[in-house]
Each structure stands twice: as structure tokens, then as C-alpha cells.
mmCIF file of C-alpha atoms in Angstrom:
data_model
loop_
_atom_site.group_PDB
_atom_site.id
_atom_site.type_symbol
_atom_site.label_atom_id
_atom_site.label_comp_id
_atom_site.label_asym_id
_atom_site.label_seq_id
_atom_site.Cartn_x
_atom_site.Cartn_y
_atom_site.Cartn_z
ATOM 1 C CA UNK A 1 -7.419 8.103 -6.242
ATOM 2 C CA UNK A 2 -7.075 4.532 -5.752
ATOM 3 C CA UNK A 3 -4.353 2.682 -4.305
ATOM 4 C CA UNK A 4 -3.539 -0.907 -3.532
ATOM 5 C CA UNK A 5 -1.164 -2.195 -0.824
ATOM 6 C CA UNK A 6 -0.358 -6.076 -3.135
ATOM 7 C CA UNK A 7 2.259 -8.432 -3.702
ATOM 8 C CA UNK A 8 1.600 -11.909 -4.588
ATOM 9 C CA UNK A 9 4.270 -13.213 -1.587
ATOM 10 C CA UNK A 10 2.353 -12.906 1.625
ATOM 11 C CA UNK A 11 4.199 -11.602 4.858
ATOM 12 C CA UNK A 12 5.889 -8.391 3.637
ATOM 13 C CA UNK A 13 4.039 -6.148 5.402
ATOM 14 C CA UNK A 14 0.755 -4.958 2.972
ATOM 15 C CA UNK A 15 -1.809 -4.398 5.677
ATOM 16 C CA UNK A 16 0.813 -2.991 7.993
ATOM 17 C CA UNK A 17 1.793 -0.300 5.440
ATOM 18 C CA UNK A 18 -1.540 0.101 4.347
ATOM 19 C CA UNK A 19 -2.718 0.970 8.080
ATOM 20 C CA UNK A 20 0.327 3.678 8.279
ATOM 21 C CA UNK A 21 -0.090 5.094 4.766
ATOM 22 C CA UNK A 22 -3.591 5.799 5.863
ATOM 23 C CA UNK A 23 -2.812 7.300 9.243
ATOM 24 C CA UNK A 24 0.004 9.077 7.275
ATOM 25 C CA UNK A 25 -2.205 10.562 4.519
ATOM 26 C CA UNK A 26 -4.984 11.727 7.321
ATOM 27 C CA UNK A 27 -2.602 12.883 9.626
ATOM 28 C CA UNK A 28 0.499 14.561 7.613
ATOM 29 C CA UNK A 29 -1.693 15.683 4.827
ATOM 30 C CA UNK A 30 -4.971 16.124 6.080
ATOM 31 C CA UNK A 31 -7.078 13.795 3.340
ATOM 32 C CA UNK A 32 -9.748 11.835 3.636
ATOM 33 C CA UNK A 33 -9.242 8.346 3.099
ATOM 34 C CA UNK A 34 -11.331 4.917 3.461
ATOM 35 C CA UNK A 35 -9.597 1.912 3.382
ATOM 36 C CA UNK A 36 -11.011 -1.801 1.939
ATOM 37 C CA UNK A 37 -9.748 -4.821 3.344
ATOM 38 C CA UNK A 38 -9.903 -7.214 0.806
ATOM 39 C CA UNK A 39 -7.484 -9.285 2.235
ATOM 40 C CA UNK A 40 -8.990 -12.653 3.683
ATOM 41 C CA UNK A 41 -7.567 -12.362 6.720
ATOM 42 C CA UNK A 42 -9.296 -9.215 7.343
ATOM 43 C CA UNK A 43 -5.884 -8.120 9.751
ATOM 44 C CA UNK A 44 -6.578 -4.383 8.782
ATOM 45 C CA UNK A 45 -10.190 -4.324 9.642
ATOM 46 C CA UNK A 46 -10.078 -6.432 12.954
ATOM 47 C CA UNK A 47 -7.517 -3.740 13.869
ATOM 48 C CA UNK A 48 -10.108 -0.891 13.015
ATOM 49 C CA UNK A 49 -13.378 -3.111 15.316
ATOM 50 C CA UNK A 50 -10.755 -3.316 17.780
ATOM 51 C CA UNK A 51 -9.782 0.328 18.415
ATOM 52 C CA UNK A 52 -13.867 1.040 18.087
ATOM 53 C CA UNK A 53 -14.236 -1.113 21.057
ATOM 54 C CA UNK A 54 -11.850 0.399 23.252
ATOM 55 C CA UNK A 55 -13.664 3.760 22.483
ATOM 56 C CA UNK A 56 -10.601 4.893 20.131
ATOM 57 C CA UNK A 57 -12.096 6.493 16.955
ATOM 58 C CA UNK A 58 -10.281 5.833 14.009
ATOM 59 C CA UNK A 59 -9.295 8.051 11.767
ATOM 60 C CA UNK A 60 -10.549 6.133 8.786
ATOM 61 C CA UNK A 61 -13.407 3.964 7.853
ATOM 62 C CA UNK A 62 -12.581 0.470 6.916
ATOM 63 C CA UNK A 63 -14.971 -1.759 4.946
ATOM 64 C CA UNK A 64 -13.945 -5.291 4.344
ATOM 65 C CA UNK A 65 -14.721 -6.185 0.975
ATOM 66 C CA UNK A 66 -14.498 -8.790 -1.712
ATOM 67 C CA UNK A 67 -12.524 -8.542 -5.114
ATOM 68 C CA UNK A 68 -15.921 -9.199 -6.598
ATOM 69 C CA UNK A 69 -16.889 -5.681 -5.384
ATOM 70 C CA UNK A 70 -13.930 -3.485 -6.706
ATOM 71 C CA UNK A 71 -16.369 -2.180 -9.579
ATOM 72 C CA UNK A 72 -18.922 -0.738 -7.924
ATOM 73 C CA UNK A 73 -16.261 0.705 -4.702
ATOM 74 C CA UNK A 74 -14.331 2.313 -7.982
ATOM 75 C CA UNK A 75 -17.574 3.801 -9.533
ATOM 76 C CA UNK A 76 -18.786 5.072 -6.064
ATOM 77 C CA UNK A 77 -15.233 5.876 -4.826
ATOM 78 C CA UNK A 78 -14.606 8.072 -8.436
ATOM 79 C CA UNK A 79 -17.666 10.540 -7.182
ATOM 80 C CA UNK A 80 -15.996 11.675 -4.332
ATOM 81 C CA UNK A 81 -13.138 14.002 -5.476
ATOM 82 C CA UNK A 82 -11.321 14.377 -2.537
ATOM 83 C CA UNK A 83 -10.978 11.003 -1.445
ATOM 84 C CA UNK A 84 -8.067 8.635 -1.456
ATOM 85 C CA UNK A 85 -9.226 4.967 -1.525
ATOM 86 C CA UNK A 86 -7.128 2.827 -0.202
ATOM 87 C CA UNK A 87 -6.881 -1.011 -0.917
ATOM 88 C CA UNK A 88 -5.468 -4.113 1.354
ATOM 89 C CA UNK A 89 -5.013 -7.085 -1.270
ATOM 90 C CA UNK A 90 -4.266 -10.458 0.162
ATOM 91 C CA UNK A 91 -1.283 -12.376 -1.453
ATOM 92 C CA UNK A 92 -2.534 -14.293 -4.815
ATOM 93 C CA UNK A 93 -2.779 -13.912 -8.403
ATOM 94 C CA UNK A 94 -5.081 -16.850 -9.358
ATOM 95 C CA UNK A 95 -7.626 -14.651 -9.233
ATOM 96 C CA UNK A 96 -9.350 -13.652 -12.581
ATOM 97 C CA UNK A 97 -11.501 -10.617 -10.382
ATOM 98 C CA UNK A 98 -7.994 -8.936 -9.955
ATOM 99 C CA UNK A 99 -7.212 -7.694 -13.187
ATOM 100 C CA UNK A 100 -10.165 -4.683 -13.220
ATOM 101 C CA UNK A 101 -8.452 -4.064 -10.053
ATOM 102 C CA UNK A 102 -4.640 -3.892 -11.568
ATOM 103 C CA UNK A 103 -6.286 -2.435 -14.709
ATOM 104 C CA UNK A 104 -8.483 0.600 -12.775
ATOM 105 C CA UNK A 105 -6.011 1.096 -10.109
ATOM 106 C CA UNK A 106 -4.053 4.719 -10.361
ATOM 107 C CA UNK A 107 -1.245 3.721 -7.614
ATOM 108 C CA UNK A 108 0.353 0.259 -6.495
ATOM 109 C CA UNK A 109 2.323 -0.297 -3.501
ATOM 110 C CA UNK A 110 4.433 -3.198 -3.591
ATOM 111 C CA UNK A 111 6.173 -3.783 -0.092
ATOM 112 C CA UNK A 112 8.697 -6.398 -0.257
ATOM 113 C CA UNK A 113 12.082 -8.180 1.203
ATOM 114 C CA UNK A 114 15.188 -8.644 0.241
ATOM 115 C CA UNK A 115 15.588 -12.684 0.726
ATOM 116 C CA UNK A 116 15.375 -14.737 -2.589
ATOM 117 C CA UNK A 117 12.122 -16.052 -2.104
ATOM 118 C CA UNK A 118 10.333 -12.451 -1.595
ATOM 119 C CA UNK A 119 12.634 -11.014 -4.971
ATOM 120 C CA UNK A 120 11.519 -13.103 -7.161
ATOM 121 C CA UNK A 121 7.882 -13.582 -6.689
ATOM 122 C CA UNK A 122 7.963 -9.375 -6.436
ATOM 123 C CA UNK A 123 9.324 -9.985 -9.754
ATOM 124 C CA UNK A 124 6.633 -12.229 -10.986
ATOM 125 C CA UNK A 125 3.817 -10.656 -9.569
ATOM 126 C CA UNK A 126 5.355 -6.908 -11.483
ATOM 127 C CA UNK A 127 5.456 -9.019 -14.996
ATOM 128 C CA UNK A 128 1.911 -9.884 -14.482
ATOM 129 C CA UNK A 129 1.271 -6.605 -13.465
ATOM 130 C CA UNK A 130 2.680 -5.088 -16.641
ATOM 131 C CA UNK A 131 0.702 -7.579 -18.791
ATOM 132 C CA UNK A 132 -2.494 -6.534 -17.820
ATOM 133 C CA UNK A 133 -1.916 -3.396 -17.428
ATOM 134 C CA UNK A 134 1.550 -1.625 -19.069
ATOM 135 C CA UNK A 135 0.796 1.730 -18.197
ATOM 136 C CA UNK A 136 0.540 0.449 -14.070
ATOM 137 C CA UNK A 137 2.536 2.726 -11.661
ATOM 138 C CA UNK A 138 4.478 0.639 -9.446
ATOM 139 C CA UNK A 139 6.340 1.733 -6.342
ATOM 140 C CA UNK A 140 8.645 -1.343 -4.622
ATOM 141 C CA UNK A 141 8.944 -0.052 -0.792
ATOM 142 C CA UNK A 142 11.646 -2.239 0.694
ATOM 143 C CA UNK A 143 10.174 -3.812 4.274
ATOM 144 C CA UNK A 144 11.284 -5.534 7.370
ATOM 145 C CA UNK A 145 15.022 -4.604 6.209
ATOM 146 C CA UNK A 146 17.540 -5.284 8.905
ATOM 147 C CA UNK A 147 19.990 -2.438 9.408
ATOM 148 C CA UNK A 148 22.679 -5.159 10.915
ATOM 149 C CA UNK A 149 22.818 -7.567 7.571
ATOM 150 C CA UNK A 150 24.617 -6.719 4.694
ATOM 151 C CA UNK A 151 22.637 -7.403 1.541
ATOM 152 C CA UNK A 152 24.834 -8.002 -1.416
ATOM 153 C CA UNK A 153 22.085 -8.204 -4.514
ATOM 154 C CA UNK A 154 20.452 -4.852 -3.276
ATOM 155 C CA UNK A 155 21.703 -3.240 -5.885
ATOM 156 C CA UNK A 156 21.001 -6.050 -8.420
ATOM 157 C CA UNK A 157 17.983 -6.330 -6.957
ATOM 158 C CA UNK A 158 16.881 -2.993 -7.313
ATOM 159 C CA UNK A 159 18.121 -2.353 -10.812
ATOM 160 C CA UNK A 160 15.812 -5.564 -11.959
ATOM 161 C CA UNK A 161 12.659 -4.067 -10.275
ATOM 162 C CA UNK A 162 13.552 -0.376 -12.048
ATOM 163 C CA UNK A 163 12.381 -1.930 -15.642
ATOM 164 C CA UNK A 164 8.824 -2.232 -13.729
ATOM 165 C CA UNK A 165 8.469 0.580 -11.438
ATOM 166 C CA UNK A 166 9.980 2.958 -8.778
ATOM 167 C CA UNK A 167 12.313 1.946 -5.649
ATOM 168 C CA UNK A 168 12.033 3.915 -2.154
ATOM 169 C CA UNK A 169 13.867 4.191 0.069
ATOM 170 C CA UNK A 170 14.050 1.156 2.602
ATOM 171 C CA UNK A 171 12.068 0.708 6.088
ATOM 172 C CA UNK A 172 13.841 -1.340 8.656
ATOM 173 C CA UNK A 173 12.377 -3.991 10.587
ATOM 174 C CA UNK A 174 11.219 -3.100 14.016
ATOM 175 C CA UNK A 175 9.025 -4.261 16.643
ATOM 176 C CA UNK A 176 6.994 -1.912 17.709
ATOM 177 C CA UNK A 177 5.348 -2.350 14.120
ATOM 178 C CA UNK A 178 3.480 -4.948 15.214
ATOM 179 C CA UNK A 179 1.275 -2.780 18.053
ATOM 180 C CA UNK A 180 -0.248 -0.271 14.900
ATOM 181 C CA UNK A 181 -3.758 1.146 15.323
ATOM 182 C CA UNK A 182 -6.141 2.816 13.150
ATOM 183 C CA UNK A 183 -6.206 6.130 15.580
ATOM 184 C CA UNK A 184 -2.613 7.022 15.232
ATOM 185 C CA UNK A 185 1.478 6.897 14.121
ATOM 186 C CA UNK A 186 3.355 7.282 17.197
ATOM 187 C CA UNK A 187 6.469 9.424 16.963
ATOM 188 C CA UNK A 188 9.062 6.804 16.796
ATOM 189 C CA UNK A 189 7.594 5.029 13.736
ATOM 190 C CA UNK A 190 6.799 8.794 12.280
ATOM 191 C CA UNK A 191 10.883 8.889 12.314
ATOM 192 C CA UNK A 192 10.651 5.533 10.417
ATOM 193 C CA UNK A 193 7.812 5.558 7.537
ATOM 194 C CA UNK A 194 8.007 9.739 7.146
ATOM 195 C CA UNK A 195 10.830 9.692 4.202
ATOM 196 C CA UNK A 196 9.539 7.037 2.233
ATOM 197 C CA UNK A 197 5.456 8.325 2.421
ATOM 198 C CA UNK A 198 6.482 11.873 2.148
ATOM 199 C CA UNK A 199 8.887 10.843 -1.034
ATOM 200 C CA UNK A 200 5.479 8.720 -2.527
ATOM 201 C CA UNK A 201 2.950 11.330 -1.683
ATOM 202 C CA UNK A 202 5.296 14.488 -3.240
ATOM 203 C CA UNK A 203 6.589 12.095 -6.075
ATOM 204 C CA UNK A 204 3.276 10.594 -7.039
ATOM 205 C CA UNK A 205 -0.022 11.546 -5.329
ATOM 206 C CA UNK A 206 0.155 15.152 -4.805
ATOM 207 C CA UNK A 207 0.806 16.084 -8.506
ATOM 208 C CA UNK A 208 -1.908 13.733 -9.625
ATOM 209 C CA UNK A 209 -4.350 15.558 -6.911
ATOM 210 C CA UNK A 210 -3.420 18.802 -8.860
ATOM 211 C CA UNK A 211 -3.902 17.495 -12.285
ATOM 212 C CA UNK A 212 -7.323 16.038 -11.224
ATOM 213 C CA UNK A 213 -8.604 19.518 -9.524
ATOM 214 C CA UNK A 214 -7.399 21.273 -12.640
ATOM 215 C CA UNK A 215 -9.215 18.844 -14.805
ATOM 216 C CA UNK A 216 -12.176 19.531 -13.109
#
């Protein structure tokens, strides 16, 4: 399988997620995963180099990677059957070398927040999604939400990105979300992420993983 982390607004947590979907999937569910940083700020593989150099083995590798290599990761990636490829997109759309990517993709994550700004480029970025490629699974994952404000277009909100995808369950904002590795989830985020990944992986990537194994 291959899954991107990708939203056109930048700041709503991609790499983060991506980093604790991995750990999740290795850890939780015992696959085998490789992650591509194709984001230009490389955040998700600096945080890999750094746990290497304090002796901490990740759990994962990490390549970065350009957009301009998706074809041949996807052709390589599609020989190994029991890997999950996972995919770190930085924040554009002017891009022509992301529509293989939207088009090949099996799974996209879309973290984003509630403000007005974050909404409605989310919004965007799904129509553009659909476009090039209608059949596209999206799942929204509501990030950085702040248990003490009240949002009053949640629901609106959420019933606009339903004609494009799927909407978890919400993760809250929280500090300690900033000090992630690549070598492990400790227990007080597990508390955090765990209903949301285990409500993607059950909902979406373990009945594909069945399908696939019976196909072959």
C-alpha cells in the first residue's frame, strides 16, 4: 500500500502524523513500513539522522525523495507485498509531478484545522484531488484541536468535507507532540493518536491487506 500524509495548507501537522502513523503501524500492528520524505523541508527525515546519531534505531527507514521519483518508489514499492509505503508531501499543488502521485496513491491522509484559513484550502486541495483522481480515498483527521474552544462550524465543516472523503475523529493539540522520534510513541500520545489510527487501519487498511493477500 501507499499512503500520503498531504494537504496543500502547510502547518497542520503532515510529517508529525506521518512519523506516528508509522511508529503506530510498526508498533500496534507489526508491519513493515518505509517512509519518503518528499517534503522540502525534510522535518521527517532529519528526525530519523537524528535518532541514528544518538544510537536510537528507528523503527523505519526513511528516504528523502523527490516527486520526480514517485514512479519508480511505486513500481519498486508494488514488489514488496507486505509493505506499507508511507509518503510525507510538502504543502503545494503547483506541481504537475503530483498528479501520478494523487492518481497511484491507494490511501490519503489529510490532517487539518478547524480555523477558516485551514477549511477552505482542505477544501480546495480535496476538489483537486477528486479531479484527478475521483475514485481517491480521502480521510480528513482533525489536528492541533483545542479541547478548551468551542468550534461552531464543526459540524458544517465536517458535513462539507463528507462529499470528498471520510472524517475521524479529532486529535487535540498538545505539546509534547513536538519531541516525536522515529524509535517510538510514548504512552501518553498512544492515549491520544490510538482511536483515530486504530479506526483508519480497521476501517481502511486492514481490509485492503486482506483483499490484496487473497488476490494473490
Amino acid at each position: 500500500m501507499i499512503i500520503l500524509f498531504a494537504n496543500q495548507k502547510g502547518g497542520v501537522g503532515k510529517s508529525t502524523l506521518s512519523v506516528l502513523f508509522s511508529n503506530y503501524l510498526t508498533l500496534a500492528k507489526n508491519k513493515a513500513v518505509k517512509v519518503y520524505d518528499m517534503d522540502f523541508q525534510r522535518s521527517l527525515y532529519n528526525k530519523a539522522q537524528a535518532a541514528e546519531v544518538i544510537e536510537n534505531t528507528p523503527l523505519y527507514p526513511v528516504e528523502a525523495a523527490e516527486l520526480s521519483q514517485f514512479n519508480a518508489i511505486q513500481k519498486k514499492d508494488n514488489k514488496k507485498e507486505n509493505q506499507v509505503s508511507i509518503i510525507d508531501l510538502a504543502g503545494k499543488m503547483d506541481d504537475d509531478e503530483l498528479v501520478p502521485v494523487f492518481q497511484k496513491s491507494d490511501l490519503i491522509l489529510c490532517p487539518f484545522s478547524y480555523d477558516e484559513y485551514s477549511v477552505s484550502s482542505t477544501i480546495e486541495f480535496s476538489f483537486v484531488i477528486k479531479k484527478i483522481n475521483p475514485n481517491a480515498k480521502i480521510i480528513f483527521i482533525p489536528n492541533r484541536v483545542r479541547s478548551s474552544v468551542k468550534y461552531e462550524t464543526m459540524k458544517s465543516v465536517q458535513d462539507a468535507l463528507k462529499n470528498f472523503g471520510a472524517v475521524t475523529s479529532s486529535i487535540t493539540e498538545r505539546i509534547d507532540f513536538q519531541r516525536i522520534t522515529t524509535y517510538d510513541i510514548p504512552s501518553n500520545i498512544i492515549e491520544v493518536i490510538e482511536p483515530v489510527f486504530e479506526s483508519i487501519y480497521n476501517e481502511y487498511i486492514d481490509p485492503a491487506w486482506h483483499k490484496m493477500i487473497t488476490c494473490v
